[in-house]
Structures are given as structure tokens and as C-alpha cells.
XYZ file of C-alpha atoms in Angstrom:
382
model
C 52.447 -16.970 -51.968
C 55.612 -18.765 -52.275
C 57.327 -20.709 -49.300
C 59.566 -18.493 -47.202
C 61.795 -18.614 -43.842
C 60.459 -16.717 -40.820
C 63.148 -14.852 -39.491
C 61.149 -14.969 -35.902
C 60.108 -18.269 -34.424
C 61.306 -21.856 -33.391
C 62.934 -24.704 -35.228
C 60.379 -27.134 -36.660
C 60.672 -30.790 -37.737
C 62.784 -30.797 -40.531
C 64.673 -27.483 -39.487
C 62.182 -25.317 -40.770
C 61.244 -22.247 -38.794
C 58.107 -22.081 -37.275
C 56.098 -19.219 -35.913
C 53.281 -19.286 -33.673
C 50.622 -16.823 -33.890
C 48.071 -16.442 -31.666
C 44.855 -15.409 -33.695
C 41.792 -13.452 -31.770
C 38.422 -12.672 -32.884
C 35.767 -10.261 -31.534
C 33.006 -10.532 -33.871
C 29.552 -8.248 -34.369
C 27.659 -11.096 -32.431
C 29.474 -9.739 -29.451
C 29.349 -13.014 -27.907
C 32.790 -13.653 -26.888
C 36.658 -13.448 -27.927
C 37.604 -16.149 -30.117
C 41.310 -17.460 -29.802
C 43.083 -19.896 -32.240
C 46.910 -20.175 -31.466
C 48.137 -21.732 -35.003
C 51.954 -22.930 -35.807
C 53.278 -21.469 -39.603
C 55.996 -23.023 -41.273
C 54.705 -20.873 -44.560
C 51.755 -19.130 -45.483
C 50.259 -22.333 -46.790
C 51.843 -24.824 -44.097
C 50.193 -24.390 -40.810
C 48.768 -26.519 -37.780
C 45.952 -25.252 -35.233
C 47.535 -26.002 -31.662
C 44.453 -25.340 -29.880
C 41.169 -23.158 -29.449
C 38.788 -21.800 -27.287
C 36.230 -18.782 -26.826
C 36.068 -16.877 -23.651
C 32.500 -15.717 -23.251
C 31.900 -12.067 -22.482
C 29.886 -11.265 -19.324
C 26.409 -10.113 -20.213
C 27.314 -6.260 -18.807
C 30.307 -5.992 -20.650
C 28.379 -7.225 -24.144
C 25.907 -4.625 -23.692
C 28.770 -1.966 -23.520
C 30.083 -3.334 -26.608
C 26.629 -3.692 -28.265
C 26.233 0.026 -27.617
C 29.789 1.192 -28.070
C 29.135 3.234 -31.276
C 26.356 5.472 -28.891
C 29.488 6.279 -26.184
C 31.009 9.738 -25.507
C 34.651 10.152 -26.785
C 35.828 9.262 -23.918
C 33.902 6.774 -22.706
C 34.727 4.826 -26.088
C 38.638 5.283 -25.522
C 38.143 4.062 -21.819
C 36.078 0.657 -23.510
C 38.882 0.316 -25.840
C 41.443 0.237 -23.261
C 39.554 -2.039 -20.852
C 38.810 -4.568 -23.994
C 42.610 -4.555 -24.708
C 43.299 -5.616 -21.200
C 40.623 -8.311 -21.139
C 41.805 -9.496 -24.260
C 45.599 -9.577 -23.055
C 44.851 -10.965 -19.535
C 42.954 -13.709 -21.598
C 45.305 -14.418 -23.768
C 47.814 -14.997 -21.170
C 45.794 -17.421 -19.103
C 44.758 -19.209 -22.167
C 48.334 -19.952 -23.239
C 49.198 -20.662 -19.596
C 46.444 -23.041 -19.116
C 47.565 -24.917 -22.658
C 51.404 -25.086 -21.638
C 51.785 -23.199 -24.685
C 53.357 -20.181 -25.974
C 52.729 -17.698 -29.011
C 55.502 -15.639 -30.976
C 53.036 -13.059 -31.659
C 49.150 -12.027 -31.025
C 47.373 -10.882 -34.380
C 43.796 -9.519 -32.759
C 40.936 -8.127 -35.078
C 39.643 -6.064 -31.924
C 35.994 -5.125 -32.048
C 34.347 -3.268 -34.866
C 32.207 0.083 -33.796
C 32.022 2.087 -36.634
C 33.246 0.834 -40.390
C 31.900 3.168 -43.175
C 34.764 3.050 -46.163
C 36.308 4.897 -47.855
C 35.745 7.474 -44.876
C 36.807 5.343 -41.869
C 37.019 2.334 -39.783
C 37.289 1.715 -36.259
C 38.210 -0.930 -33.872
C 38.892 -1.071 -30.253
C 40.825 -3.426 -28.126
C 43.892 -1.460 -27.807
C 46.910 -3.651 -29.132
C 49.420 -1.749 -26.403
C 47.261 -2.925 -23.580
C 47.173 -6.445 -25.188
C 50.936 -6.587 -25.879
C 51.505 -5.240 -22.022
C 49.186 -7.888 -20.378
C 49.976 -10.770 -22.670
C 53.428 -10.008 -22.339
C 53.388 -10.716 -26.283
C 54.259 -8.571 -29.266
C 50.560 -7.634 -30.584
C 49.483 -7.018 -34.271
C 46.136 -5.015 -34.678
C 44.536 -2.457 -36.650
C 44.426 -4.858 -39.965
C 41.567 -2.755 -41.854
C 43.137 0.832 -41.539
C 45.687 0.815 -43.964
C 43.217 -0.722 -46.880
C 40.546 2.137 -46.061
C 43.372 4.793 -46.214
C 44.200 3.408 -50.145
C 40.552 3.629 -51.122
C 39.375 0.031 -50.372
C 36.504 -1.138 -48.471
C 38.716 -2.628 -45.553
C 36.419 -6.016 -45.573
C 36.231 -8.594 -45.853
C 39.599 -9.337 -44.556
C 38.942 -13.433 -44.596
C 39.293 -13.885 -47.954
C 42.831 -14.661 -48.438
C 42.682 -17.041 -45.544
C 40.225 -18.497 -47.660
C 42.617 -18.601 -50.500
C 45.285 -19.953 -48.662
C 44.206 -22.318 -46.014
C 40.976 -23.398 -47.663
C 41.480 -23.446 -51.477
C 39.944 -26.999 -51.470
C 36.357 -25.340 -51.566
C 34.726 -23.789 -54.795
C 33.411 -20.813 -52.172
C 33.867 -19.993 -48.575
C 30.693 -18.774 -46.783
C 31.220 -17.054 -43.269
C 27.780 -16.753 -41.682
C 28.885 -14.515 -38.379
C 27.267 -11.110 -37.329
C 27.535 -10.347 -41.059
C 27.601 -12.972 -43.937
C 30.332 -12.559 -46.525
C 31.507 -14.784 -49.455
C 34.682 -15.369 -51.275
C 35.854 -17.475 -54.175
C 38.282 -17.577 -56.701
C 37.404 -16.012 -60.678
C 40.197 -15.730 -63.632
C 42.794 -16.511 -60.867
C 41.831 -13.686 -58.273
C 40.184 -13.655 -55.210
C 36.740 -12.336 -55.531
C 34.774 -11.470 -52.214
C 31.990 -9.102 -50.467
C 29.850 -9.019 -47.257
C 26.280 -10.327 -48.401
C 24.090 -9.420 -45.609
C 23.384 -8.484 -42.033
C 23.490 -12.094 -40.148
C 24.112 -13.316 -36.512
C 24.094 -9.471 -35.556
C 20.393 -8.587 -36.841
C 18.692 -12.118 -35.774
C 20.551 -12.129 -32.208
C 19.206 -8.874 -31.861
C 15.634 -9.766 -32.553
C 15.793 -12.886 -30.574
C 16.815 -10.415 -27.450
C 13.735 -9.020 -27.985
C 12.050 -12.077 -27.032
C 13.811 -12.852 -24.217
C 16.689 -15.093 -25.414
C 20.475 -14.470 -26.341
C 19.640 -16.511 -29.714
C 17.184 -18.835 -31.450
C 18.564 -22.178 -30.788
C 18.404 -24.423 -33.868
C 16.090 -21.591 -35.553
C 13.127 -22.727 -33.600
C 11.412 -19.520 -33.229
C 11.977 -18.789 -36.625
C 10.521 -21.937 -37.992
C 7.443 -21.888 -35.842
C 6.276 -18.475 -36.847
C 4.916 -16.803 -40.117
C 6.818 -14.798 -42.105
C 5.541 -11.309 -43.299
C 5.564 -10.927 -46.965
C 5.814 -6.996 -47.140
C 8.281 -7.061 -44.782
C 10.092 -9.618 -46.675
C 9.692 -7.859 -49.837
C 11.052 -4.286 -48.431
C 13.947 -5.924 -46.785
C 14.813 -7.748 -50.417
C 14.499 -4.587 -51.962
C 17.381 -2.335 -49.711
C 19.861 -0.639 -52.266
C 23.047 -2.556 -51.004
C 22.041 -5.655 -52.734
C 22.046 -4.133 -55.982
C 25.377 -2.970 -55.692
C 28.546 -4.550 -57.392
C 31.241 -5.961 -55.450
C 33.481 -5.341 -53.981
C 31.007 -4.293 -50.964
C 31.291 -4.545 -47.384
C 28.616 -3.815 -44.715
C 29.335 -2.385 -41.173
C 26.378 -1.730 -38.138
C 25.713 1.359 -40.148
C 23.674 -0.191 -42.131
C 21.624 -2.414 -39.646
C 20.680 1.285 -37.849
C 19.854 2.915 -41.093
C 17.831 0.499 -43.338
C 17.177 -2.540 -41.515
C 16.138 -1.319 -37.763
C 13.902 1.403 -39.407
C 12.093 -1.135 -41.683
C 11.774 -3.298 -39.023
C 10.484 -0.798 -36.692
C 7.966 0.499 -39.374
C 6.170 -2.752 -39.882
C 5.967 -3.624 -36.500
C 4.273 -0.380 -35.654
C 1.959 -0.325 -38.921
C 1.416 -4.092 -38.970
C 1.530 -5.012 -35.191
C 4.350 -7.640 -35.792
C 5.372 -9.663 -33.187
C 8.741 -10.027 -32.903
C 8.747 -13.682 -33.444
C 7.123 -12.852 -36.819
C 9.812 -10.448 -37.235
C 12.568 -13.104 -36.583
C 10.766 -15.418 -38.791
C 10.839 -12.745 -41.536
C 14.874 -11.583 -40.889
C 15.933 -15.837 -41.235
C 13.991 -16.063 -44.390
C 15.372 -12.747 -45.605
C 19.091 -13.669 -44.391
C 18.488 -17.273 -45.985
C 17.584 -15.877 -49.906
C 20.057 -13.144 -49.684
C 23.191 -15.695 -48.848
C 21.294 -18.219 -51.834
C 20.646 -15.659 -54.146
C 24.743 -14.678 -53.882
C 25.969 -17.961 -53.598
C 23.625 -18.982 -57.004
C 25.451 -16.290 -58.998
C 28.944 -16.707 -57.862
C 28.617 -20.281 -58.855
C 26.920 -19.472 -62.152
C 30.008 -17.144 -62.687
C 32.033 -20.473 -63.122
C 29.844 -21.236 -66.485
C 30.791 -24.866 -65.184
C 28.325 -28.020 -64.923
C 29.974 -29.906 -62.111
C 29.211 -29.550 -58.509
C 30.193 -26.798 -56.406
C 31.122 -26.762 -52.703
C 30.765 -23.918 -50.413
C 32.484 -24.175 -47.056
C 29.833 -22.804 -44.201
C 31.673 -21.529 -41.217
C 30.546 -19.112 -38.191
C 27.901 -18.990 -35.665
C 24.743 -19.460 -37.872
C 25.663 -22.668 -39.276
C 24.308 -23.770 -36.140
C 20.849 -22.703 -36.748
C 19.833 -25.917 -38.283
C 16.534 -23.893 -39.634
C 18.465 -20.925 -41.370
C 20.764 -23.868 -43.072
C 17.600 -25.822 -44.141
C 16.447 -22.111 -45.691
C 19.365 -21.344 -47.647
C 19.454 -25.218 -49.195
C 15.893 -25.063 -50.369
C 16.612 -21.719 -52.181
C 19.978 -23.038 -53.573
C 20.625 -24.307 -57.222
C 21.029 -28.051 -57.804
C 24.797 -27.500 -58.506
C 25.446 -25.873 -55.295
C 26.297 -28.125 -52.059
C 26.902 -26.799 -48.667
C 29.741 -28.563 -46.728
C 29.638 -28.070 -42.693
C 33.123 -28.689 -41.564
C 34.533 -29.583 -37.853
C 33.319 -27.624 -34.919
C 36.670 -25.926 -34.650
C 36.436 -24.785 -38.066
C 32.889 -23.378 -38.170
C 33.692 -21.598 -34.520
C 37.437 -20.364 -34.932
C 38.080 -20.311 -39.093
C 37.905 -16.483 -38.464
C 40.824 -16.491 -35.804
C 42.845 -19.001 -37.530
C 42.959 -16.471 -40.619
C 43.706 -13.503 -38.350
C 46.622 -15.645 -37.240
C 47.738 -15.850 -40.908
C 46.936 -12.335 -41.369
C 49.411 -11.638 -38.699
C 51.999 -14.076 -39.661
C 52.195 -12.586 -43.488
C 52.691 -9.021 -41.346
C 55.524 -10.332 -39.647
C 56.766 -10.953 -42.852
C 56.017 -7.525 -44.462
C 53.768 -9.545 -47.365
C 50.701 -8.351 -48.573
C 47.924 -9.282 -46.416
C 45.103 -7.426 -47.705
C 44.207 -7.359 -51.480
C 42.965 -5.022 -54.065
C 40.731 -7.893 -55.750
C 38.487 -7.975 -52.842
C 38.448 -4.664 -51.297
C 38.805 -2.567 -54.446
C 41.849 -0.586 -52.883
C 44.508 1.338 -55.074
C 47.118 -1.172 -54.039
C 47.767 -4.491 -51.880
C 48.944 -3.560 -48.395
C 50.589 -5.652 -45.494
C 47.992 -4.140 -42.863
C 48.410 -4.137 -39.338
C 49.960 -2.177 -36.336
C 52.423 -3.768 -34.381
C 52.784 -3.188 -30.315
C 56.077 -4.392 -28.912
C 55.475 -6.020 -25.604
C 57.302 -3.414 -22.961
C 60.276 -5.370 -21.167
C 59.228 -4.647 -17.444
C 61.853 -4.187 -14.812
C 62.094 -6.341 -11.898
C 64.408 -4.280 -9.680
């Protein structure tokens, strides 16, 4: 990705054109919408101007969490409501910060993801563009899936362009994913469900999440449940591979329910076991990725996402790692907003009609420039 001049934007220092993209992310954890305003000179030259998370209300969070159960019309209504919420929130965010954006790049909120058959994110781009008054790029996954790809993960190109100083990039969000460069190509895959399943169980206990992993740390790990989770078929599949909520509903949740009924496990014991499972899966894949390099040096792993704040989970991951693997936790801004920053990059590349989703980590037939563009309507004042 050589340097290139933006066709839309403002002039920066030294006469270079700068494009400001507001990256927006709503993840499977359903905690809120992340905003990251990023200024790009090129795909590798950028600065993060400001960031913020807008939390969902409890009622809206619940609607998103169970969106997969909604009738068709209700799901369409929710998509438009989410688009309006994102658009109005984006406008208020920029106004409060005294900033402007040339484009919005919104991931949306994934409701269905089952490649190669379909992927569906809600958060209507037309509604975002209308209420923010900014041209909006969304639906980044569909073109890749239409070309036979997994449609995920989408972050690895950002890992390669923005965070190339690290050997491996690990994001522990609703779903954990990892990426690295092997033989000059970016290789990536979804590792396992993470905050999505941990938060689900924490809510059964009566808390939104397990702060610092204290509940998991203080409770018993059930060996039988752990072994069965470790044996789930997905973990034996080769990359590229991706996970959606469907995996949790079809494989993880039934396994949890069975052990809760048959062995009278408490939710606290289930949370402890799941935390250990997530730690083991992440460590196993990080160990394998670094071994693939066939080197003797120490490997740095950039760790981001909400799961990084679970200190017990991070301790358990470290316990299972090879000595040559070192975890690096960056600044709070990078930990919390890396995905929004990367979606700003993907939006920037889309404005240039450059590839932003690659075959090497999705398995698609070709690289694509993914994303649908909705132009902000010019409203008459007369």
C-alpha cells in the first residue's frame, strides 16, 4: 500500500491532503458504540484525533443481544433505529469535540454471520448519513462473503498497516481473533468466543461483567466441562475461519446447559471454567503462530479489546504461553478503540477504491474493496 493522495479531504501540513474518517464499532459484547476520529495522509500515515464510547441503555442493549430472535419487520425497525442512534450520536460527538469528518465508516452490529451463506450487520447506513449529515460507508463484510470469503476477521489489514511493529495482534472482544504475517502475507482467524460468552454468564450471576476476573479467580474449574469445550470441532479447523453468535448458540450454550443440569454447576463455576477455556484457546493459538516463525527471538503480542481489562484472564493466558511469547498491553486508547481506528482505515481505503479485505485471511476468491457508500442528503431549507 504505497502512499497516495486523497481525492477528498483537507490540506494538512506540508501540503499533503488529509482525509478525516470517523470509525464506528459496535461489537458482539453489546456494551456501546465506539467512536474514533482519525486523520489519514496515507494508509500508513495517520493520527487519532479523539475517541469516545457511547454506552447503550440497558433496554437497547437487550434488544441488540436478542436481535437474532426478532421477526423480520422488527429486525428492520431495529436496524433503522440503530442507524439513527449512531448518526445522531456521531453528530453530537463531533460537535462536542469541535471537529469534523469527511466520512463515517461504520461496522454496524452483527446479527447473523454464517459464511459462505450470509452475513448481516444492522445499523442502516442511510439513516446514519441522514442524521449525521456525513457520507457513510458500511456493510464491509458482504462483498467478501459474496466472493466466497469468511467475511471476518476484518481487522488484520489494519494490524499490518497500523501496528506492524508487533509480531502478532490479538483482540479479545466479544470474539477473540489474532493475526500475524507469515511469508509476506497476513494470516488471521477468529480464535474463540470471549467477552460475549463471559459477559453472558456474568449476567446470570447479576453483574454486567466479571470485573478483573475476580469471580472466575475465586471459583472452581470443572474439568469435565473444560475438556468438552476444548474438544469443540471448530478449534481443529484450519485457518481462515471465523465465528459468529451462531457458534455460541449451537455449540457453547448447549454444552454449558448440559453440565449445569447434569452436574449442578453454579454459574460462578461455569464462569471460572469458561475463563480458563478462553485463556487456553488464546494461548494455544498464540504459541502455534509464533512457532510457525521458526525463530529463537522473543515475540511481541499486541493485546487489545475489552478482555484485556480482565486481569485474571490475562494472567491465565500468560501462564499457558511459551517463554518466547510476550504480551504487550498498549495505551488505554489503543486497547479500547483499536477496532474503531481500523474501521476508519478500512473506510479510508474504500474511498480510494483500494482493497480493504484480503484473501489471505478470509479465503475469498479475490481481494475486494468492501463497503456500501451512502451519500448524506442535502436537505432543503426552503
